[in-house]
Amino acid sequence: MILIADSGSTKTHWCLLANNGDVNEFLTDGINPFFQTSDAMQNSISNQLLPQMGHLMWVGPVTNVFFYGAGCTPEKIPFVTRALQAVFKKAQVEVNSDMLGAARALLGNNEGVACILGTGSNSCQYDGEKFVKNVPALGFILGDEGSGAVLGKRLVADLLKNQMSEELKERFLTQYNTSQADIIENVYRKPFPNRFLAKLSKFAAENIANPQIYALVYDHFNQFVIRNLKQYPQELPVGFVGSIAYYYREVLEKVLNDNGITLANILQDPIDGLRDYHKKDLIPTE
């Protein structure tokens, strides 16, 4: 059996592929080596994942683990590898970044540009095996165009600066039971302001028929194209993973079409594409 993982700071999505083709999926807390030690990651896997997998272990041992995660830089990969090898002692373990996971999920072994549009954003040019080029994401303060955090930041700023209708502003404040003071507190004084802003960005999806909201979302994705995608070869197809790309698909497709960019595909969750990518690693049942 092979085990595939797509992990962020909040959750890890696991997929267990049996040699006979059976598929089982599990969710655990996020695993991120920037915030956890090898021991903490090992404990998380042992205490949360193994109990869910227990009834399946009679099928056979896990022979390969393919882990794709946020924070899995070259410097941090050994820490994640050590945690996984401590749990799956007889398995071959391969740890890569979430960006490579997105590229493999979206493009397989084909050349193209892979993008992540979730709470944050990122992109890379992929030659079918590895990265060729990456425009730095820079986080939601300096970059992250196209992300939920930046969309939330722009939406809230426009509402509070009276750049949208008073009716829209009041509906937003009422729906989220919030105020300008509360928003300032969460953005400037509390941890994870990017997550807070990304949650508020859902208001844009719910009100996308409003011309002011639509114009904001269109420009939001257009900035991602201008500041990121225009730096890659324009003949390459572009694929997207992440909730922002998935739920704003129609606006995103319009922006790409207006810029003459070929869309490869859009996936809400990379685990679906990664499952197909790694089927070749299965040992078929006799």
PDB file of C-alpha atoms in Angstrom:
ATOM      1  CA  MET A   1       0.000   0.000   0.000  1.00  0.00           C
ATOM      2  CA  ILE A   2       1.073   3.583  -0.547  1.00  0.00           C
ATOM      3  CA  LEU A   3       0.177   6.577   1.609  1.00  0.00           C
ATOM      4  CA  ILE A   4      -0.122  10.091   0.161  1.00  0.00           C
ATOM      5  CA  ALA A   5      -0.463  13.273   2.224  1.00  0.00           C
ATOM      6  CA  ASP A   6      -1.237  16.886   1.391  1.00  0.00           C
ATOM      7  CA  SER A   7      -0.608  18.996   4.476  1.00  0.00           C
ATOM      8  CA  GLY A   8      -1.046  22.595   5.544  1.00  0.00           C
ATOM      9  CA  SER A   9      -0.811  24.264   8.924  1.00  0.00           C
ATOM     10  CA  THR A  10      -4.502  23.567   9.676  1.00  0.00           C
ATOM     11  CA  LYS A  11      -5.170  20.068   8.347  1.00  0.00           C
ATOM     12  CA  THR A  12      -3.528  17.108   6.631  1.00  0.00           C
ATOM     13  CA  HIS A  13      -5.450  15.142   4.002  1.00  0.00           C
ATOM     14  CA  TRP A  14      -4.210  11.534   3.752  1.00  0.00           C
ATOM     15  CA  CYS A  15      -5.005   9.018   1.018  1.00  0.00           C
ATOM     16  CA  LEU A  16      -4.226   5.302   1.378  1.00  0.00           C
ATOM     17  CA  LEU A  17      -4.050   3.338  -1.870  1.00  0.00           C
ATOM     18  CA  ALA A  18      -4.155  -0.444  -1.611  1.00  0.00           C
ATOM     19  CA  ASN A  19      -2.561  -2.670  -4.220  1.00  0.00           C
ATOM     20  CA  ASN A  20      -6.012  -3.849  -5.307  1.00  0.00           C
ATOM     21  CA  GLY A  21      -7.017  -0.254  -6.082  1.00  0.00           C
ATOM     22  CA  ASP A  22      -9.075   0.416  -2.940  1.00  0.00           C
ATOM     23  CA  VAL A  23      -8.932   4.025  -1.736  1.00  0.00           C
ATOM     24  CA  ASN A  24      -9.357   5.309   1.839  1.00  0.00           C
ATOM     25  CA  GLU A  25      -8.988   8.912   2.957  1.00  0.00           C
ATOM     26  CA  PHE A  26      -8.378  10.441   6.395  1.00  0.00           C
ATOM     27  CA  LEU A  27      -8.040  13.877   7.978  1.00  0.00           C
ATOM     28  CA  THR A  28      -5.725  14.890  10.819  1.00  0.00           C
ATOM     29  CA  ASP A  29      -4.340  18.141  12.206  1.00  0.00           C
ATOM     30  CA  GLY A  30      -1.891  20.030  10.061  1.00  0.00           C
ATOM     31  CA  ILE A  31       1.799  19.133  10.050  1.00  0.00           C
ATOM     32  CA  ASN A  32       4.241  21.975   9.475  1.00  0.00           C
ATOM     33  CA  PRO A  33       7.951  21.673  10.343  1.00  0.00           C
ATOM     34  CA  PHE A  34       8.233  25.426  10.844  1.00  0.00           C
ATOM     35  CA  PHE A  35       6.000  25.120  13.907  1.00  0.00           C
ATOM     36  CA  GLN A  36       6.569  21.532  15.090  1.00  0.00           C
ATOM     37  CA  THR A  37       9.485  19.334  16.117  1.00  0.00           C
ATOM     38  CA  SER A  38       9.997  15.854  14.668  1.00  0.00           C
ATOM     39  CA  ASP A  39       8.681  14.359  17.923  1.00  0.00           C
ATOM     40  CA  ALA A  40       5.519  16.493  17.785  1.00  0.00           C
ATOM     41  CA  MET A  41       4.884  15.495  14.183  1.00  0.00           C
ATOM     42  CA  GLN A  42       5.483  11.831  15.009  1.00  0.00           C
ATOM     43  CA  ASN A  43       3.026  12.003  17.914  1.00  0.00           C
ATOM     44  CA  SER A  44       0.411  13.641  15.712  1.00  0.00           C
ATOM     45  CA  ILE A  45       0.691  10.886  13.101  1.00  0.00           C
ATOM     46  CA  SER A  46       0.701   8.088  15.686  1.00  0.00           C
ATOM     47  CA  ASN A  47      -2.210   9.429  17.743  1.00  0.00           C
ATOM     48  CA  GLN A  48      -4.461  10.734  14.972  1.00  0.00           C
ATOM     49  CA  LEU A  49      -3.727   8.837  11.757  1.00  0.00           C
ATOM     50  CA  LEU A  50      -2.887   5.305  12.892  1.00  0.00           C
ATOM     51  CA  PRO A  51      -6.157   4.779  14.827  1.00  0.00           C
ATOM     52  CA  GLN A  52      -8.085   5.651  11.646  1.00  0.00           C
ATOM     53  CA  MET A  53      -5.969   3.270   9.557  1.00  0.00           C
ATOM     54  CA  GLY A  54      -5.963   0.411  12.072  1.00  0.00           C
ATOM     55  CA  HIS A  55      -8.750  -1.669  10.531  1.00  0.00           C
ATOM     56  CA  LEU A  56      -7.009  -1.545   7.129  1.00  0.00           C
ATOM     57  CA  MET A  57      -3.542  -2.700   8.164  1.00  0.00           C
ATOM     58  CA  TRP A  58      -4.444  -6.344   7.652  1.00  0.00           C
ATOM     59  CA  VAL A  59      -4.438  -5.648   3.896  1.00  0.00           C
ATOM     60  CA  GLY A  60      -0.668  -5.203   3.986  1.00  0.00           C
ATOM     61  CA  PRO A  61       2.113  -2.867   5.104  1.00  0.00           C
ATOM     62  CA  VAL A  62       2.615   0.668   3.865  1.00  0.00           C
ATOM     63  CA  THR A  63       5.510   0.398   1.410  1.00  0.00           C
ATOM     64  CA  ASN A  64       5.762   4.057   0.284  1.00  0.00           C
ATOM     65  CA  VAL A  65       4.846   7.401   1.828  1.00  0.00           C
ATOM     66  CA  PHE A  66       4.595  10.513  -0.354  1.00  0.00           C
ATOM     67  CA  PHE A  67       4.206  13.631   1.784  1.00  0.00           C
ATOM     68  CA  TYR A  68       3.608  17.133   0.366  1.00  0.00           C
ATOM     69  CA  GLY A  69       3.454  19.935   2.882  1.00  0.00           C
ATOM     70  CA  ALA A  70       3.541  23.616   3.677  1.00  0.00           C
ATOM     71  CA  GLY A  71       6.850  24.547   5.244  1.00  0.00           C
ATOM     72  CA  CYS A  72       8.667  21.613   3.609  1.00  0.00           C
ATOM     73  CA  THR A  73      11.712  23.560   2.464  1.00  0.00           C
ATOM     74  CA  PRO A  74      14.977  21.695   1.752  1.00  0.00           C
ATOM     75  CA  GLU A  75      16.151  22.602   5.259  1.00  0.00           C
ATOM     76  CA  LYS A  76      12.999  21.267   6.946  1.00  0.00           C
ATOM     77  CA  ILE A  77      12.381  18.120   4.884  1.00  0.00           C
ATOM     78  CA  PRO A  78      14.697  15.925   7.038  1.00  0.00           C
ATOM     79  CA  PHE A  79      12.607  16.669  10.141  1.00  0.00           C
ATOM     80  CA  VAL A  80       9.383  15.513   8.461  1.00  0.00           C
ATOM     81  CA  THR A  81      11.131  12.493   6.955  1.00  0.00           C
ATOM     82  CA  ARG A  82      12.406  11.467  10.386  1.00  0.00           C
ATOM     83  CA  ALA A  83       8.892  11.695  11.892  1.00  0.00           C
ATOM     84  CA  LEU A  84       7.338   9.605   9.109  1.00  0.00           C
ATOM     85  CA  GLN A  85      10.088   6.967   9.187  1.00  0.00           C
ATOM     86  CA  ALA A  86       9.633   6.589  12.933  1.00  0.00           C
ATOM     87  CA  VAL A  87       5.993   5.608  12.365  1.00  0.00           C
ATOM     88  CA  PHE A  88       6.272   3.712   9.061  1.00  0.00           C
ATOM     89  CA  LYS A  89       9.542   1.928   9.714  1.00  0.00           C
ATOM     90  CA  LYS A  90       9.560  -0.308   6.627  1.00  0.00           C
ATOM     91  CA  ALA A  91       8.318   2.279   4.126  1.00  0.00           C
ATOM     92  CA  GLN A  92      10.271   4.382   1.682  1.00  0.00           C
ATOM     93  CA  VAL A  93       9.510   8.032   2.522  1.00  0.00           C
ATOM     94  CA  GLU A  94       9.541  10.966   0.087  1.00  0.00           C
ATOM     95  CA  VAL A  95       8.822  14.482   1.401  1.00  0.00           C
ATOM     96  CA  ASN A  96       8.266  17.467  -0.890  1.00  0.00           C
ATOM     97  CA  SER A  97       6.821  20.971  -0.798  1.00  0.00           C
ATOM     98  CA  ASP A  98       3.109  21.658  -1.237  1.00  0.00           C
ATOM     99  CA  MET A  99       4.030  23.531  -4.426  1.00  0.00           C
ATOM    100  CA  LEU A 100       5.457  20.373  -6.021  1.00  0.00           C
ATOM    101  CA  GLY A 101       2.348  18.540  -4.837  1.00  0.00           C
ATOM    102  CA  ALA A 102       0.178  21.084  -6.633  1.00  0.00           C
ATOM    103  CA  ALA A 103       2.256  20.761  -9.808  1.00  0.00           C
ATOM    104  CA  ARG A 104       2.055  16.966  -9.838  1.00  0.00           C
ATOM    105  CA  ALA A 105      -1.667  17.022  -9.037  1.00  0.00           C
ATOM    106  CA  LEU A 106      -2.473  19.524 -11.783  1.00  0.00           C
ATOM    107  CA  LEU A 107      -0.019  18.643 -14.532  1.00  0.00           C
ATOM    108  CA  GLY A 108       1.189  15.099 -13.887  1.00  0.00           C
ATOM    109  CA  ASN A 109       4.299  14.706 -16.032  1.00  0.00           C
ATOM    110  CA  ASN A 110       3.393  17.520 -18.420  1.00  0.00           C
ATOM    111  CA  GLU A 111       4.972  20.955 -18.673  1.00  0.00           C
ATOM    112  CA  GLY A 112       2.976  23.937 -17.450  1.00  0.00           C
ATOM    113  CA  VAL A 113       2.436  26.483 -14.690  1.00  0.00           C
ATOM    114  CA  ALA A 114       0.948  25.373 -11.367  1.00  0.00           C
ATOM    115  CA  CYS A 115      -0.736  27.788  -8.958  1.00  0.00           C
ATOM    116  CA  ILE A 116      -2.076  27.585  -5.415  1.00  0.00           C
ATOM    117  CA  LEU A 117      -4.904  29.964  -4.556  1.00  0.00           C
ATOM    118  CA  GLY A 118      -6.046  29.361  -1.003  1.00  0.00           C
ATOM    119  CA  THR A 119      -5.505  31.380   2.159  1.00  0.00           C
ATOM    120  CA  GLY A 120      -2.173  32.278   0.560  1.00  0.00           C
ATOM    121  CA  SER A 121      -0.990  31.978  -3.036  1.00  0.00           C
ATOM    122  CA  ASN A 122       2.010  30.680  -4.947  1.00  0.00           C
ATOM    123  CA  SER A 123       2.985  29.633  -8.457  1.00  0.00           C
ATOM    124  CA  CYS A 124       5.740  27.873 -10.362  1.00  0.00           C
ATOM    125  CA  GLN A 125       6.824  26.815 -13.821  1.00  0.00           C
ATOM    126  CA  TYR A 126       7.069  23.019 -13.943  1.00  0.00           C
ATOM    127  CA  ASP A 127       8.865  20.970 -16.607  1.00  0.00           C
ATOM    128  CA  GLY A 128       7.048  17.714 -15.852  1.00  0.00           C
ATOM    129  CA  GLU A 129       9.491  16.660 -13.134  1.00  0.00           C
ATOM    130  CA  LYS A 130      10.751  19.701 -11.225  1.00  0.00           C
ATOM    131  CA  PHE A 131      10.450  23.461 -10.806  1.00  0.00           C
ATOM    132  CA  VAL A 132      12.054  25.624 -13.453  1.00  0.00           C
ATOM    133  CA  LYS A 133      11.021  29.026 -12.127  1.00  0.00           C
ATOM    134  CA  ASN A 134       9.142  30.480  -9.179  1.00  0.00           C
ATOM    135  CA  VAL A 135       7.863  34.026  -8.697  1.00  0.00           C
ATOM    136  CA  PRO A 136       8.140  34.619  -4.922  1.00  0.00           C
ATOM    137  CA  ALA A 137       4.797  34.717  -3.098  1.00  0.00           C
ATOM    138  CA  LEU A 138       6.008  37.153  -0.367  1.00  0.00           C
ATOM    139  CA  GLY A 139       3.008  36.673   1.944  1.00  0.00           C
ATOM    140  CA  PHE A 140      -0.215  38.643   2.224  1.00  0.00           C
ATOM    141  CA  ILE A 141       1.432  41.966   3.125  1.00  0.00           C
ATOM    142  CA  LEU A 142       3.888  42.162   0.208  1.00  0.00           C
ATOM    143  CA  GLY A 143       2.322  39.713  -2.253  1.00  0.00           C
ATOM    144  CA  ASP A 144      -0.026  36.701  -2.248  1.00  0.00           C
ATOM    145  CA  GLU A 145      -2.100  38.209  -5.050  1.00  0.00           C
ATOM    146  CA  GLY A 146      -5.095  35.980  -5.816  1.00  0.00           C
ATOM    147  CA  SER A 147      -5.265  34.601  -2.277  1.00  0.00           C
ATOM    148  CA  GLY A 148      -8.137  34.575   0.189  1.00  0.00           C
ATOM    149  CA  ALA A 149      -6.175  36.700   2.651  1.00  0.00           C
ATOM    150  CA  VAL A 150      -5.499  39.466   0.123  1.00  0.00           C
ATOM    151  CA  LEU A 151      -9.055  39.330  -1.218  1.00  0.00           C
ATOM    152  CA  GLY A 152     -10.327  39.712   2.349  1.00  0.00           C
ATOM    153  CA  LYS A 153      -7.888  42.559   2.979  1.00  0.00           C
ATOM    154  CA  ARG A 154      -9.013  44.451  -0.132  1.00  0.00           C
ATOM    155  CA  LEU A 155     -12.699  43.781   0.536  1.00  0.00           C
ATOM    156  CA  VAL A 156     -12.577  44.970   4.152  1.00  0.00           C
ATOM    157  CA  ALA A 157     -10.492  48.039   3.266  1.00  0.00           C
ATOM    158  CA  ASP A 158     -12.940  49.076   0.537  1.00  0.00           C
ATOM    159  CA  LEU A 159     -15.953  48.590   2.796  1.00  0.00           C
ATOM    160  CA  LEU A 160     -14.474  50.490   5.741  1.00  0.00           C
ATOM    161  CA  LYS A 161     -13.110  53.257   3.480  1.00  0.00           C
ATOM    162  CA  ASN A 162     -16.628  53.739   2.032  1.00  0.00           C
ATOM    163  CA  GLN A 163     -15.592  52.660  -1.453  1.00  0.00           C
ATOM    164  CA  MET A 164     -18.694  50.468  -1.676  1.00  0.00           C
ATOM    165  CA  SER A 165     -22.339  51.134  -0.936  1.00  0.00           C
ATOM    166  CA  GLU A 166     -23.470  51.794   2.628  1.00  0.00           C
ATOM    167  CA  GLU A 167     -25.992  48.963   2.305  1.00  0.00           C
ATOM    168  CA  LEU A 168     -23.209  46.493   1.431  1.00  0.00           C
ATOM    169  CA  LYS A 169     -21.056  47.714   4.313  1.00  0.00           C
ATOM    170  CA  GLU A 170     -23.873  47.356   6.870  1.00  0.00           C
ATOM    171  CA  ARG A 171     -24.768  43.900   5.568  1.00  0.00           C
ATOM    172  CA  PHE A 172     -21.153  42.809   5.975  1.00  0.00           C
ATOM    173  CA  LEU A 173     -20.798  44.154   9.531  1.00  0.00           C
ATOM    174  CA  THR A 174     -24.118  42.593  10.559  1.00  0.00           C
ATOM    175  CA  GLN A 175     -23.446  39.220   8.969  1.00  0.00           C
ATOM    176  CA  TYR A 176     -20.084  38.824  10.685  1.00  0.00           C
ATOM    177  CA  ASN A 177     -21.239  40.524  13.905  1.00  0.00           C
ATOM    178  CA  THR A 178     -18.153  42.704  13.773  1.00  0.00           C
ATOM    179  CA  SER A 179     -17.027  46.330  13.781  1.00  0.00           C
ATOM    180  CA  GLN A 180     -14.125  48.422  12.578  1.00  0.00           C
ATOM    181  CA  ALA A 181     -12.506  48.182  16.020  1.00  0.00           C
ATOM    182  CA  ASP A 182     -12.893  44.407  16.072  1.00  0.00           C
ATOM    183  CA  ILE A 183     -11.372  44.071  12.607  1.00  0.00           C
ATOM    184  CA  ILE A 184      -8.402  46.272  13.562  1.00  0.00           C
ATOM    185  CA  GLU A 185      -7.880  44.139  16.681  1.00  0.00           C
ATOM    186  CA  ASN A 186      -7.844  40.898  14.675  1.00  0.00           C
ATOM    187  CA  VAL A 187      -5.620  42.205  11.889  1.00  0.00           C
ATOM    188  CA  TYR A 188      -3.010  44.101  13.901  1.00  0.00           C
ATOM    189  CA  ARG A 189      -2.943  42.522  17.349  1.00  0.00           C
ATOM    190  CA  LYS A 190      -4.053  38.897  17.170  1.00  0.00           C
ATOM    191  CA  PRO A 191      -2.207  35.939  15.619  1.00  0.00           C
ATOM    192  CA  PHE A 192      -2.948  34.631  12.109  1.00  0.00           C
ATOM    193  CA  PRO A 193      -4.462  37.791  10.554  1.00  0.00           C
ATOM    194  CA  ASN A 194      -4.201  36.078   7.151  1.00  0.00           C
ATOM    195  CA  ARG A 195      -6.662  33.383   8.258  1.00  0.00           C
ATOM    196  CA  PHE A 196      -9.007  36.001   9.701  1.00  0.00           C
ATOM    197  CA  LEU A 197      -9.040  38.011   6.464  1.00  0.00           C
ATOM    198  CA  ALA A 198      -9.458  34.887   4.336  1.00  0.00           C
ATOM    199  CA  LYS A 199     -12.599  33.976   6.298  1.00  0.00           C
ATOM    200  CA  LEU A 200     -14.051  37.439   5.668  1.00  0.00           C
ATOM    201  CA  SER A 201     -13.393  37.054   1.943  1.00  0.00           C
ATOM    202  CA  LYS A 202     -16.294  34.568   1.751  1.00  0.00           C
ATOM    203  CA  PHE A 203     -18.581  37.600   1.732  1.00  0.00           C
ATOM    204  CA  ALA A 204     -17.365  38.328  -1.796  1.00  0.00           C
ATOM    205  CA  ALA A 205     -18.391  34.869  -3.038  1.00  0.00           C
ATOM    206  CA  GLU A 206     -21.842  35.246  -1.486  1.00  0.00           C
ATOM    207  CA  ASN A 207     -22.336  38.645  -3.150  1.00  0.00           C
ATOM    208  CA  ILE A 208     -20.513  38.107  -6.432  1.00  0.00           C
ATOM    209  CA  ALA A 209     -23.589  39.285  -8.397  1.00  0.00           C
ATOM    210  CA  ASN A 210     -23.076  42.780  -6.977  1.00  0.00           C
ATOM    211  CA  PRO A 211     -21.204  44.808  -9.671  1.00  0.00           C
ATOM    212  CA  GLN A 212     -18.845  46.396  -7.133  1.00  0.00           C
ATOM    213  CA  ILE A 213     -17.922  43.022  -5.651  1.00  0.00           C
ATOM    214  CA  TYR A 214     -17.498  41.440  -9.082  1.00  0.00           C
ATOM    215  CA  ALA A 215     -15.190  44.270 -10.179  1.00  0.00           C
ATOM    216  CA  LEU A 216     -13.086  43.814  -7.035  1.00  0.00           C
ATOM    217  CA  VAL A 217     -12.755  40.041  -7.531  1.00  0.00           C
ATOM    218  CA  TYR A 218     -11.973  40.453 -11.244  1.00  0.00           C
ATOM    219  CA  ASP A 219      -9.190  42.955 -10.486  1.00  0.00           C
ATOM    220  CA  HIS A 220      -7.950  40.712  -7.670  1.00  0.00           C
ATOM    221  CA  PHE A 221      -7.307  37.842 -10.101  1.00  0.00           C
ATOM    222  CA  ASN A 222      -6.061  40.195 -12.800  1.00  0.00           C
ATOM    223  CA  GLN A 223      -3.358  41.397 -10.394  1.00  0.00           C
ATOM    224  CA  PHE A 224      -2.315  37.764  -9.898  1.00  0.00           C
ATOM    225  CA  VAL A 225      -1.965  37.436 -13.666  1.00  0.00           C
ATOM    226  CA  ILE A 226      -0.047  40.701 -14.091  1.00  0.00           C
ATOM    227  CA  ARG A 227       2.318  40.277 -11.147  1.00  0.00           C
ATOM    228  CA  ASN A 228       2.860  36.504 -11.407  1.00  0.00           C
ATOM    229  CA  LEU A 229       1.643  34.648 -14.486  1.00  0.00           C
ATOM    230  CA  LYS A 230       2.984  37.198 -16.969  1.00  0.00           C
ATOM    231  CA  GLN A 231       6.497  36.259 -15.826  1.00  0.00           C
ATOM    232  CA  TYR A 232       6.141  32.699 -17.138  1.00  0.00           C
ATOM    233  CA  PRO A 233       6.108  31.606 -20.815  1.00  0.00           C
ATOM    234  CA  GLN A 234       2.681  32.621 -22.111  1.00  0.00           C
ATOM    235  CA  GLU A 235       2.229  29.511 -24.254  1.00  0.00           C
ATOM    236  CA  LEU A 236       2.152  27.196 -21.226  1.00  0.00           C
ATOM    237  CA  PRO A 237      -1.179  25.954 -19.801  1.00  0.00           C
ATOM    238  CA  VAL A 238      -1.926  27.042 -16.237  1.00  0.00           C
ATOM    239  CA  GLY A 239      -3.573  24.934 -13.522  1.00  0.00           C
ATOM    240  CA  PHE A 240      -4.929  25.938 -10.111  1.00  0.00           C
ATOM    241  CA  VAL A 241      -5.557  24.230  -6.782  1.00  0.00           C
ATOM    242  CA  GLY A 242      -7.240  25.714  -3.731  1.00  0.00           C
ATOM    243  CA  SER A 243     -10.599  26.886  -2.446  1.00  0.00           C
ATOM    244  CA  ILE A 244     -10.306  30.424  -3.850  1.00  0.00           C
ATOM    245  CA  ALA A 245      -9.646  29.170  -7.382  1.00  0.00           C
ATOM    246  CA  TYR A 246     -12.443  26.607  -7.051  1.00  0.00           C
ATOM    247  CA  TYR A 247     -15.206  28.832  -5.648  1.00  0.00           C
ATOM    248  CA  TYR A 248     -14.422  31.820  -7.882  1.00  0.00           C
ATOM    249  CA  ARG A 249     -13.907  29.650 -10.941  1.00  0.00           C
ATOM    250  CA  GLU A 250     -16.145  31.653 -13.294  1.00  0.00           C
ATOM    251  CA  VAL A 251     -14.435  34.981 -12.581  1.00  0.00           C
ATOM    252  CA  LEU A 252     -10.979  33.396 -12.720  1.00  0.00           C
ATOM    253  CA  GLU A 253     -11.723  31.781 -16.074  1.00  0.00           C
ATOM    254  CA  LYS A 254     -12.923  35.138 -17.448  1.00  0.00           C
ATOM    255  CA  VAL A 255      -9.706  36.851 -16.336  1.00  0.00           C
ATOM    256  CA  LEU A 256      -7.549  34.123 -17.877  1.00  0.00           C
ATOM    257  CA  ASN A 257      -9.494  34.238 -21.137  1.00  0.00           C
ATOM    258  CA  ASP A 258      -9.217  38.038 -21.310  1.00  0.00           C
ATOM    259  CA  ASN A 259      -5.439  37.702 -20.885  1.00  0.00           C
ATOM    260  CA  GLY A 260      -5.094  34.951 -23.487  1.00  0.00           C
ATOM    261  CA  ILE A 261      -4.011  32.321 -20.966  1.00  0.00           C
ATOM    262  CA  THR A 262      -4.848  28.640 -21.491  1.00  0.00           C
ATOM    263  CA  LEU A 263      -6.431  26.987 -18.456  1.00  0.00           C
ATOM    264  CA  ALA A 264      -5.301  23.416 -17.751  1.00  0.00           C
ATOM    265  CA  ASN A 265      -7.655  22.596 -14.861  1.00  0.00           C
ATOM    266  CA  ILE A 266      -8.866  23.704 -11.446  1.00  0.00           C
ATOM    267  CA  LEU A 267      -8.892  21.384  -8.422  1.00  0.00           C
ATOM    268  CA  GLN A 268     -10.348  22.221  -5.039  1.00  0.00           C
ATOM    269  CA  ASP A 269      -8.081  19.687  -3.336  1.00  0.00           C
ATOM    270  CA  PRO A 270      -4.737  18.436  -4.718  1.00  0.00           C
ATOM    271  CA  ILE A 271      -5.199  14.986  -3.167  1.00  0.00           C
ATOM    272  CA  ASP A 272      -7.413  13.944  -6.112  1.00  0.00           C
ATOM    273  CA  GLY A 273      -4.696  14.684  -8.649  1.00  0.00           C
ATOM    274  CA  LEU A 274      -1.972  13.231  -6.426  1.00  0.00           C
ATOM    275  CA  ARG A 275      -3.899   9.982  -6.122  1.00  0.00           C
ATOM    276  CA  ASP A 276      -3.950   9.643  -9.917  1.00  0.00           C
ATOM    277  CA  TYR A 277      -0.291  10.677 -10.188  1.00  0.00           C
ATOM    278  CA  HIS A 278       0.915   8.027  -7.730  1.00  0.00           C
ATOM    279  CA  LYS A 279      -1.139   5.102  -9.041  1.00  0.00           C
ATOM    280  CA  LYS A 280       1.960   4.139 -11.023  1.00  0.00           C
ATOM    281  CA  ASP A 281       3.726   3.421  -7.719  1.00  0.00           C
ATOM    282  CA  LEU A 282       1.280   0.675  -6.752  1.00  0.00           C
ATOM    283  CA  ILE A 283       2.286  -2.953  -6.974  1.00  0.00           C
ATOM    284  CA  PRO A 284      -0.652  -4.603  -8.801  1.00  0.00           C
ATOM    285  CA  THR A 285      -2.364  -7.502  -7.050  1.00  0.00           C
ATOM    286  CA  GLU A 286      -1.647 -10.798  -8.758  1.00  0.00           C
TER     287      GLU A 286
END
